[in-house]
Short mmCIF file of N, CA and C in Angstrom, two decimals:
data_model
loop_
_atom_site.label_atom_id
_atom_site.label_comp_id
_atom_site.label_asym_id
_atom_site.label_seq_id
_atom_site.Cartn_x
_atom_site.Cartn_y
_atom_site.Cartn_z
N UNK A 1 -127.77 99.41 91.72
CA UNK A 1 -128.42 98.74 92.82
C UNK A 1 -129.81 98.31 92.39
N UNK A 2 -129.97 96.73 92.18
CA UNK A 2 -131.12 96.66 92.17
C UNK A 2 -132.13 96.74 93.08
N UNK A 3 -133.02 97.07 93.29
CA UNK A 3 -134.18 97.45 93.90
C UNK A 3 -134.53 96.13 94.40
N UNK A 4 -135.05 96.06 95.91
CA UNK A 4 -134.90 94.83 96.71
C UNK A 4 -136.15 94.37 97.55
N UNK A 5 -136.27 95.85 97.70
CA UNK A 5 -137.60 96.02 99.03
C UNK A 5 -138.30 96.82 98.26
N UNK A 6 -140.03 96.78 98.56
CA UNK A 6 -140.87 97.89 98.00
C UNK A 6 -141.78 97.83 99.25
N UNK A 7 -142.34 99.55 99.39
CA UNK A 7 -143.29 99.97 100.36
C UNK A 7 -144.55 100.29 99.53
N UNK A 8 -145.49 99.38 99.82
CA UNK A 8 -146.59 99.54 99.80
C UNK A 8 -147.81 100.08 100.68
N UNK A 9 -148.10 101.58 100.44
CA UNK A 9 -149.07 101.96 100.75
C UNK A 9 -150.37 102.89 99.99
N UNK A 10 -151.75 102.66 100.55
CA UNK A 10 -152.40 103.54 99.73
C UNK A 10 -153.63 103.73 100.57
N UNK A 11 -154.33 104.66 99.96
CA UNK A 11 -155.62 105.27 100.78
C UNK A 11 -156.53 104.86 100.85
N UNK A 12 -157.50 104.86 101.49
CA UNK A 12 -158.88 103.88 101.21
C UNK A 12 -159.94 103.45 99.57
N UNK A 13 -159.45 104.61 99.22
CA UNK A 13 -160.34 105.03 98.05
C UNK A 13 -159.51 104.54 96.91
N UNK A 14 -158.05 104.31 97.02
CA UNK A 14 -157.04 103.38 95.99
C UNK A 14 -156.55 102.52 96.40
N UNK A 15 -157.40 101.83 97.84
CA UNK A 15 -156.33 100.52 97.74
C UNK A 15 -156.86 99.43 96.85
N UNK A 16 -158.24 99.56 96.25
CA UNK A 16 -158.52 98.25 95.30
C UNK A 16 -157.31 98.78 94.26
N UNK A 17 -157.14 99.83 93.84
CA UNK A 17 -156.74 100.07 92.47
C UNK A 17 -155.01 99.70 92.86
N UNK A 18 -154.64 99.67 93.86
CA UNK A 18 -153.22 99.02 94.01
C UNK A 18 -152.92 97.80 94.33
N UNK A 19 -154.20 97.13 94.68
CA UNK A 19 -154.05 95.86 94.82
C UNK A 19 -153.95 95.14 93.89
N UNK A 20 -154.61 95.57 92.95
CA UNK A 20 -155.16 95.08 91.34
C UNK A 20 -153.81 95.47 90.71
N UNK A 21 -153.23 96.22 90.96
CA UNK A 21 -151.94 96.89 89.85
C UNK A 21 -150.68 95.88 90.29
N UNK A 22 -150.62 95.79 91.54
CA UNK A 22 -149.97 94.86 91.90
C UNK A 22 -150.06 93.06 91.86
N UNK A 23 -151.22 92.64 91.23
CA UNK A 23 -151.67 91.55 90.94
C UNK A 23 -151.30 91.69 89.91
N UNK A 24 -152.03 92.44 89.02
CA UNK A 24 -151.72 92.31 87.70
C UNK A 24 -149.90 92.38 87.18
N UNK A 25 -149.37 92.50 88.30
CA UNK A 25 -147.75 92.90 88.03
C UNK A 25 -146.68 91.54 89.49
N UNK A 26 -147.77 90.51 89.21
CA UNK A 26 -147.12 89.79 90.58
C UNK A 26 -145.75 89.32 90.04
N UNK A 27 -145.57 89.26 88.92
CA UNK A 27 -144.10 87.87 88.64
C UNK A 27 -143.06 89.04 89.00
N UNK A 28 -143.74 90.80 88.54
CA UNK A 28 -142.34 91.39 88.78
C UNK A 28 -142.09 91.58 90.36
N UNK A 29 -143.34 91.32 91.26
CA UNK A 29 -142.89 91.81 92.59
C UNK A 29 -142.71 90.47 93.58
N UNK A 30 -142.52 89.02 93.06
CA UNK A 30 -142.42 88.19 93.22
C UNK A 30 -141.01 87.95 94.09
N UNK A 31 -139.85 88.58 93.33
CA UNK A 31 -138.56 88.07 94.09
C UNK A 31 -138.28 89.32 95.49
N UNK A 32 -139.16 90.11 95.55
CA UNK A 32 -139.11 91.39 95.98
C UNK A 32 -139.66 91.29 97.46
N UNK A 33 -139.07 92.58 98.15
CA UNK A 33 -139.00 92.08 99.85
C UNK A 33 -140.30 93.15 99.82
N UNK A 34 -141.95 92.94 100.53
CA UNK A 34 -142.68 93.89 100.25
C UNK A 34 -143.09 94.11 101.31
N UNK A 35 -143.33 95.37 101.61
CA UNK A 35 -143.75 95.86 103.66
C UNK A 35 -144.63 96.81 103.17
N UNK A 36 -145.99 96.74 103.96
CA UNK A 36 -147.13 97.52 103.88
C UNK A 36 -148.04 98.36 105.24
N UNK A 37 -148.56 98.57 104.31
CA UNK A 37 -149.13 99.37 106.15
C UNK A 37 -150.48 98.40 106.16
N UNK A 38 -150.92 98.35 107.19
CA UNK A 38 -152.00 97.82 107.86
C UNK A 38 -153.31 96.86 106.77
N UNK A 39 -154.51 97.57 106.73
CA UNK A 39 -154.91 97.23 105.60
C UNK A 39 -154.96 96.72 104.25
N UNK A 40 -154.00 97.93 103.60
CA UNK A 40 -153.30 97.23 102.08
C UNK A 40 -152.26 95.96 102.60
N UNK A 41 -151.73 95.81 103.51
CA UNK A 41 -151.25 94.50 103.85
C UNK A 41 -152.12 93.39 103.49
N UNK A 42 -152.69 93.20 104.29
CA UNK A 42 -153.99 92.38 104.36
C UNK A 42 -154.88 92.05 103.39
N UNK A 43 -155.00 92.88 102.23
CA UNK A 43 -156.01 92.87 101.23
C UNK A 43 -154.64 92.60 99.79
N UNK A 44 -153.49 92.69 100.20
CA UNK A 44 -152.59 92.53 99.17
C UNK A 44 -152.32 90.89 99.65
N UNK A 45 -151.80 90.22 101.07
CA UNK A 45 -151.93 88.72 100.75
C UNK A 45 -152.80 88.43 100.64
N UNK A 46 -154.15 88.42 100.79
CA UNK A 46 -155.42 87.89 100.44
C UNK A 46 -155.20 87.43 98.73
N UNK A 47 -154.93 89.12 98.08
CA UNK A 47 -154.77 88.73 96.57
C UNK A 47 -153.80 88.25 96.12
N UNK A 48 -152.39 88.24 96.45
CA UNK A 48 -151.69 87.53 96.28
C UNK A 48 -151.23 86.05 96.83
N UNK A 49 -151.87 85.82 98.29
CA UNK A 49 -151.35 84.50 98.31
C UNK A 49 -150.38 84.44 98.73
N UNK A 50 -149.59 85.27 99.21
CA UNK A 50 -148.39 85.76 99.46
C UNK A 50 -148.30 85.66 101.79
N UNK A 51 -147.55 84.80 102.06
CA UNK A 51 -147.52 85.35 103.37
C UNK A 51 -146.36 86.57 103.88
N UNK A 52 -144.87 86.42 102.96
CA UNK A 52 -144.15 86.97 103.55
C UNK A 52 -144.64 88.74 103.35
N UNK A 53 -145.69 89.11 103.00
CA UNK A 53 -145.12 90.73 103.33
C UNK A 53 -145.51 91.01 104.53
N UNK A 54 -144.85 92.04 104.39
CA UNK A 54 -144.30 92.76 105.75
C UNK A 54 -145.43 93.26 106.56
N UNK A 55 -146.40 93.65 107.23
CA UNK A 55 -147.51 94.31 107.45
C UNK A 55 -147.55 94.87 108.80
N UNK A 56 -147.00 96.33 108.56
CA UNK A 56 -147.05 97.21 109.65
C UNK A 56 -148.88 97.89 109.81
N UNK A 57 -148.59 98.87 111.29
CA UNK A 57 -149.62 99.32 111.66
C UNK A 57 -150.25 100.18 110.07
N UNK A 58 -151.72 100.37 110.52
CA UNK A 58 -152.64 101.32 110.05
C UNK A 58 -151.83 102.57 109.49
N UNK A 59 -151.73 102.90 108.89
CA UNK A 59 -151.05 104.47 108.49
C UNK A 59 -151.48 105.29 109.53
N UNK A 60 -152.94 105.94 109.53
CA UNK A 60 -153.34 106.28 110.70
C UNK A 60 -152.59 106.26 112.14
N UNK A 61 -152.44 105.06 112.60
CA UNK A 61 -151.96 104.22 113.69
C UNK A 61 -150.81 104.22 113.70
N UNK A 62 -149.89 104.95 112.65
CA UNK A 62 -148.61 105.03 112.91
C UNK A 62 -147.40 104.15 111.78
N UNK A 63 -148.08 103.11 110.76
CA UNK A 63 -147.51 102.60 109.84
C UNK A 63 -146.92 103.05 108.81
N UNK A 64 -147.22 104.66 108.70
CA UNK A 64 -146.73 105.58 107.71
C UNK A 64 -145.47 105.83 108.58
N UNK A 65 -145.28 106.18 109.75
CA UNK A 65 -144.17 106.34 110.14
C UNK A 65 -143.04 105.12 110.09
N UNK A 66 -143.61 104.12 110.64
CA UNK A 66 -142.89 102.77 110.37
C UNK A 66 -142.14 102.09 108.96
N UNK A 67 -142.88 103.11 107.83
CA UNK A 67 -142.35 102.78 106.76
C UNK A 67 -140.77 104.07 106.44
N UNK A 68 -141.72 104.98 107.33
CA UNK A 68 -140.38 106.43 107.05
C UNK A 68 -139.07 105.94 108.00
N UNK A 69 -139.36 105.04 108.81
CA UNK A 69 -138.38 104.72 110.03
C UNK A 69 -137.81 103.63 108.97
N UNK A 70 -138.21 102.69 108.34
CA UNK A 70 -137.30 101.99 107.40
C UNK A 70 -136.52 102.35 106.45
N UNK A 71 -137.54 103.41 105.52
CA UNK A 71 -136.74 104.01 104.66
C UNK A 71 -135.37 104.43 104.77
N UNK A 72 -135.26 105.69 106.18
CA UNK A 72 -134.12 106.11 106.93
C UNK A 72 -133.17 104.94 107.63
N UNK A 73 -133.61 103.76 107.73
CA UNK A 73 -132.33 102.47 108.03
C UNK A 73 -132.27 102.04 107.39
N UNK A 74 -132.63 102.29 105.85
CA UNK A 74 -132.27 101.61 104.77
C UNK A 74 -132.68 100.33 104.12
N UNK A 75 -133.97 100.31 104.32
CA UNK A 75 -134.62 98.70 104.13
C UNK A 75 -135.60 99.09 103.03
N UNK A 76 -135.66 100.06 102.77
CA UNK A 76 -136.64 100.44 101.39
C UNK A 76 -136.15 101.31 100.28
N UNK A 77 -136.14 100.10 99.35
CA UNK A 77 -135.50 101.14 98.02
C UNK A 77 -136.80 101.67 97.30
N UNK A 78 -137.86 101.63 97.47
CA UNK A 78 -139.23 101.77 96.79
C UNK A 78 -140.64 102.27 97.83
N UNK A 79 -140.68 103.42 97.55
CA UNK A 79 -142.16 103.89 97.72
C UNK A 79 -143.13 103.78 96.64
N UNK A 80 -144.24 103.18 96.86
CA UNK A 80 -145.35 103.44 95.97
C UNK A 80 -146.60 103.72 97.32
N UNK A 81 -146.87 104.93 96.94
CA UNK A 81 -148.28 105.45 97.73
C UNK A 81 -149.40 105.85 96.70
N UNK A 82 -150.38 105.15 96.27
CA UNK A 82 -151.54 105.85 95.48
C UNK A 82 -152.04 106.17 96.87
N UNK A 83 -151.93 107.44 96.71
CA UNK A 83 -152.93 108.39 97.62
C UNK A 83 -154.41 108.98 96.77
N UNK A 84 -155.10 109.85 97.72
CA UNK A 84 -156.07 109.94 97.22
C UNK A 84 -156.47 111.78 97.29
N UNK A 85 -155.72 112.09 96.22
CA UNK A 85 -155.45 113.72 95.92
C UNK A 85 -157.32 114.50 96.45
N UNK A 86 -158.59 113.50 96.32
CA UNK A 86 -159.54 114.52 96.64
C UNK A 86 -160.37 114.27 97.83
N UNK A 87 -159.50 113.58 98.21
CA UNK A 87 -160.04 113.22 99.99
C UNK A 87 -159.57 113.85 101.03
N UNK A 88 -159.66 114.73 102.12
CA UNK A 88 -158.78 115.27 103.21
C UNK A 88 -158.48 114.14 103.68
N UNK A 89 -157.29 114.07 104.34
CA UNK A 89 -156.95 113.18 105.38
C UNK A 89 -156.30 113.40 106.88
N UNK A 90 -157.00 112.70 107.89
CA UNK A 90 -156.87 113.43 109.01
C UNK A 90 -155.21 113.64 109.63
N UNK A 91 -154.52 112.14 109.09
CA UNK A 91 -153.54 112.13 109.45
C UNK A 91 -152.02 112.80 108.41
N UNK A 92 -152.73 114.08 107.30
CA UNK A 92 -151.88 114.51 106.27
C UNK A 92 -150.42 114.46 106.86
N UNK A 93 -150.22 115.50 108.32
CA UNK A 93 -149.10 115.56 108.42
C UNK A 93 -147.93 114.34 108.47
N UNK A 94 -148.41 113.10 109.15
CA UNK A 94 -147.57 112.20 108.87
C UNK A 94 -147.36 111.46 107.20
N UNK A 95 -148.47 111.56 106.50
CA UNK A 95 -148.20 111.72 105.06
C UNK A 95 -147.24 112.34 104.63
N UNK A 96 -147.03 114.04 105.07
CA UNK A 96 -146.02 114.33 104.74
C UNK A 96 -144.46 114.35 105.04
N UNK A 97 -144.60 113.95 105.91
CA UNK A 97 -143.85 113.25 106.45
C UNK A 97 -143.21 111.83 106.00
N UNK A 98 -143.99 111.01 105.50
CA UNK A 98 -143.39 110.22 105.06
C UNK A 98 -142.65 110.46 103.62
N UNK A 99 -143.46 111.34 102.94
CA UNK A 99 -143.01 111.44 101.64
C UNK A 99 -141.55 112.64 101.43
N UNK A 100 -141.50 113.20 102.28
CA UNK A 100 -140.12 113.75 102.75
C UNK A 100 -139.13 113.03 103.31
N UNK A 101 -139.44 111.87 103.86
CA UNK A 101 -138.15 111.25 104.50
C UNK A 101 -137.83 110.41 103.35
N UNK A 102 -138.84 110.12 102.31
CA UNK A 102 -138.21 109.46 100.85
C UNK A 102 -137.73 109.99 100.05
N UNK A 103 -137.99 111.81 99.76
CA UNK A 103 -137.27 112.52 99.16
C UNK A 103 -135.77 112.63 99.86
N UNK A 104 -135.58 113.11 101.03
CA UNK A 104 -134.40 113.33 101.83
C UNK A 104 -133.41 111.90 101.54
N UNK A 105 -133.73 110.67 101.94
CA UNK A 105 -132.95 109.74 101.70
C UNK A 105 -133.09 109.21 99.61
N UNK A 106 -133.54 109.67 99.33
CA UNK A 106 -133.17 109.86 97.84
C UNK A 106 -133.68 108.61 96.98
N UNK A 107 -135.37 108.56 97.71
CA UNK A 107 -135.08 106.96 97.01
C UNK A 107 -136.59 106.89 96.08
N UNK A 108 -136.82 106.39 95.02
CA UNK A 108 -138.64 106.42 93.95
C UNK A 108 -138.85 106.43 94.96
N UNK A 109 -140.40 107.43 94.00
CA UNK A 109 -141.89 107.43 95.33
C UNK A 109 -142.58 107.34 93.59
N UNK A 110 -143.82 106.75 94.10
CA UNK A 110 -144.58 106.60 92.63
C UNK A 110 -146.15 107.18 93.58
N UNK A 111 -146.76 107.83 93.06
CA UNK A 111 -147.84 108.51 94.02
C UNK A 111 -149.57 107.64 93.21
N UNK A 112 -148.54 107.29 91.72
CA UNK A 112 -150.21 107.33 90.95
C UNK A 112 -149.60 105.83 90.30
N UNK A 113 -150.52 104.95 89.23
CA UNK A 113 -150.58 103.74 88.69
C UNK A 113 -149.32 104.50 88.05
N UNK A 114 -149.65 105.33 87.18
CA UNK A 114 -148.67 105.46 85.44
C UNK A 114 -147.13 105.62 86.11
N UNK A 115 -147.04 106.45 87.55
CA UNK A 115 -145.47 106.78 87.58
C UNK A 115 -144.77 104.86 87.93
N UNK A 116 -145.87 104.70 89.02
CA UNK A 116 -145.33 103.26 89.58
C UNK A 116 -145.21 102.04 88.11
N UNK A 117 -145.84 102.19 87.19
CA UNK A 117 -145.73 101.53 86.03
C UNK A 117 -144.25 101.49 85.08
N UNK A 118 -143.83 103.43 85.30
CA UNK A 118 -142.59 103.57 84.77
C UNK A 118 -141.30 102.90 85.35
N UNK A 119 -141.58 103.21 86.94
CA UNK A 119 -140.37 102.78 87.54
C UNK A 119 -140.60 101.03 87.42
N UNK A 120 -141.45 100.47 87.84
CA UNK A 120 -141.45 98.80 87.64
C UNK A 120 -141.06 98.20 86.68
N UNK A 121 -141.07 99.37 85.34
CA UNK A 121 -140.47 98.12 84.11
C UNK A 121 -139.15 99.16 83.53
N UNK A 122 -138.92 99.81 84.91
CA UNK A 122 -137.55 100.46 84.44
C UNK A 122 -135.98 99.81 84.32
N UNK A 123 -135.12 99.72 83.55
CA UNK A 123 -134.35 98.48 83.35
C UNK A 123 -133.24 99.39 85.34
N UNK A 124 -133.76 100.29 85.49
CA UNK A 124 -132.97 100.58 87.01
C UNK A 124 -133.81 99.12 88.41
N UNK A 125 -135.14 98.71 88.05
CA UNK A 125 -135.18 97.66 88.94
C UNK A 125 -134.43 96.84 89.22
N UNK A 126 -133.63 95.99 87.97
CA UNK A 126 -132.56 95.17 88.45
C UNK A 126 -131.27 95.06 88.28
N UNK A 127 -130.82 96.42 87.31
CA UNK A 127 -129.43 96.65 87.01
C UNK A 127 -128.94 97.09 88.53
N UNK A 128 -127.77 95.47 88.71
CA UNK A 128 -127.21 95.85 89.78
C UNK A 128 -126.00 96.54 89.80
N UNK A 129 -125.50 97.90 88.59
CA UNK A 129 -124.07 98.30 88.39
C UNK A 129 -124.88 99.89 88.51
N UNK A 130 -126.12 100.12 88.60
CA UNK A 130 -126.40 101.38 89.25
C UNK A 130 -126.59 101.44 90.50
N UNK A 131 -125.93 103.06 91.07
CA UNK A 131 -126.07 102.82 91.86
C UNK A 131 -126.45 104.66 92.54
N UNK A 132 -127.76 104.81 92.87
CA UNK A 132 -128.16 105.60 93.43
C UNK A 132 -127.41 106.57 94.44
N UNK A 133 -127.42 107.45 94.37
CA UNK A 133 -126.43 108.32 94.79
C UNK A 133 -127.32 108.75 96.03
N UNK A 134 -126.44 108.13 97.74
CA UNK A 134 -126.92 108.09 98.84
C UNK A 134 -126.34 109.49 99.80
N UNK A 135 -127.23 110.66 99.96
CA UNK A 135 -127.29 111.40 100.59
C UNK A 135 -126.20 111.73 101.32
N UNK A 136 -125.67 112.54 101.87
CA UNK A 136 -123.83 113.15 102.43
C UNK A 136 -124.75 113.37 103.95
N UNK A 137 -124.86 113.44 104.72
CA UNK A 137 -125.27 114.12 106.29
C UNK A 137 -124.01 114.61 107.14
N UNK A 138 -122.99 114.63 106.79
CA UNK A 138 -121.59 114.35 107.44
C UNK A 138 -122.04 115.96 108.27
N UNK A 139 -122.16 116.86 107.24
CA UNK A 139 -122.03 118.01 107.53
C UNK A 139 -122.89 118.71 108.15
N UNK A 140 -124.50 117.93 108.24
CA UNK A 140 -125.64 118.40 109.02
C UNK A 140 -125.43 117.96 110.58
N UNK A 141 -124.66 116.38 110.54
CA UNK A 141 -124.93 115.91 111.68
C UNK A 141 -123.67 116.61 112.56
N UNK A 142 -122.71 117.09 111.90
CA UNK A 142 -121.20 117.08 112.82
C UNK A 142 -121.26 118.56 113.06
N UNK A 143 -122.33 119.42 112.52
CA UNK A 143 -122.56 120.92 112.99
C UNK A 143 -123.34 121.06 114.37
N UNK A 144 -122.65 122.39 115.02
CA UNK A 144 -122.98 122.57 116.69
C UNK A 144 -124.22 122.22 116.85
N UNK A 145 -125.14 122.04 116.98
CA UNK A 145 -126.84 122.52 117.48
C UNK A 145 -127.19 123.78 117.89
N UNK A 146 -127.87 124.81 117.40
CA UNK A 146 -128.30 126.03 117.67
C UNK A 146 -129.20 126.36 119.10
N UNK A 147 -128.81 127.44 119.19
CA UNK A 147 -129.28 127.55 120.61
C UNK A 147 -131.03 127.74 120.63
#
């Protein structure tokens, strides 16, 4: 499965450095469906020139969830979050949150430049005869509910 959609998000303190990584990498994210949260939206068409991405709320405001609500309907084969490992952030828990609903549905998360570098020029971006092995729920969802 080639990789179709990418989620773009990042923290205040890395969104120049993802904007720039992603400029510097436009031809590969060119044919690519791209949805962002709030800000890095905004500062990514500015640099790109680009109208179609996607640009949900503020992370803060709820765009971190909006990206976990896609992930789980299946519209994002790609997380990239440069977060910002020495900053608190007020809204961590939905952070973690998001980055669990990308582990659970089984799909890259790139947190820093070097991982998002590996997966972008990984020959899995456009080999469309792989195919990611999509999570079983049969057995979580069809069990009683506990009292």
């Amino acid at each position: 499965m080639a990789v179709k959609s990418v989620a773009l998000v990042a923290h205040d303190n890395k969104k120049k450095e993802l904007v720039d990584w992603v400029a510097d990498n436009r031809t590969r994210f060119a044919p690519l469906t791209l949805y962002a949260t709030g800000t890095t939206g905004r500062l990514l068409r500015d640099s790109l020139e680009r109208d179609d991405i996607h640009c949900l709320l503020s992370g803060p405001l709820g765009g971190d969830q909006q990206i976990g609500a896609k992930i789980a309907e299946g519209e994002i084969d790609l997380l990239v979050f440069f977060w910002d490992p020495l900053e608190p952030q007020p809204h961590d828990p939905d952070i973690k949150a998001l980055l669990r609903i990308a582990a659970l549905w089984n799909i890259p998360v790139a947190c820093n430049r070097a991982t998002a570098e590996f997966i972008l020029t990984s020959a899995y971006m456009t080999d469309d005869q792989h195919q990611p092995k999509k999570p079983d729920f049969s057995d979580y969802i069809g069990r009683p509910a506990s009292a």
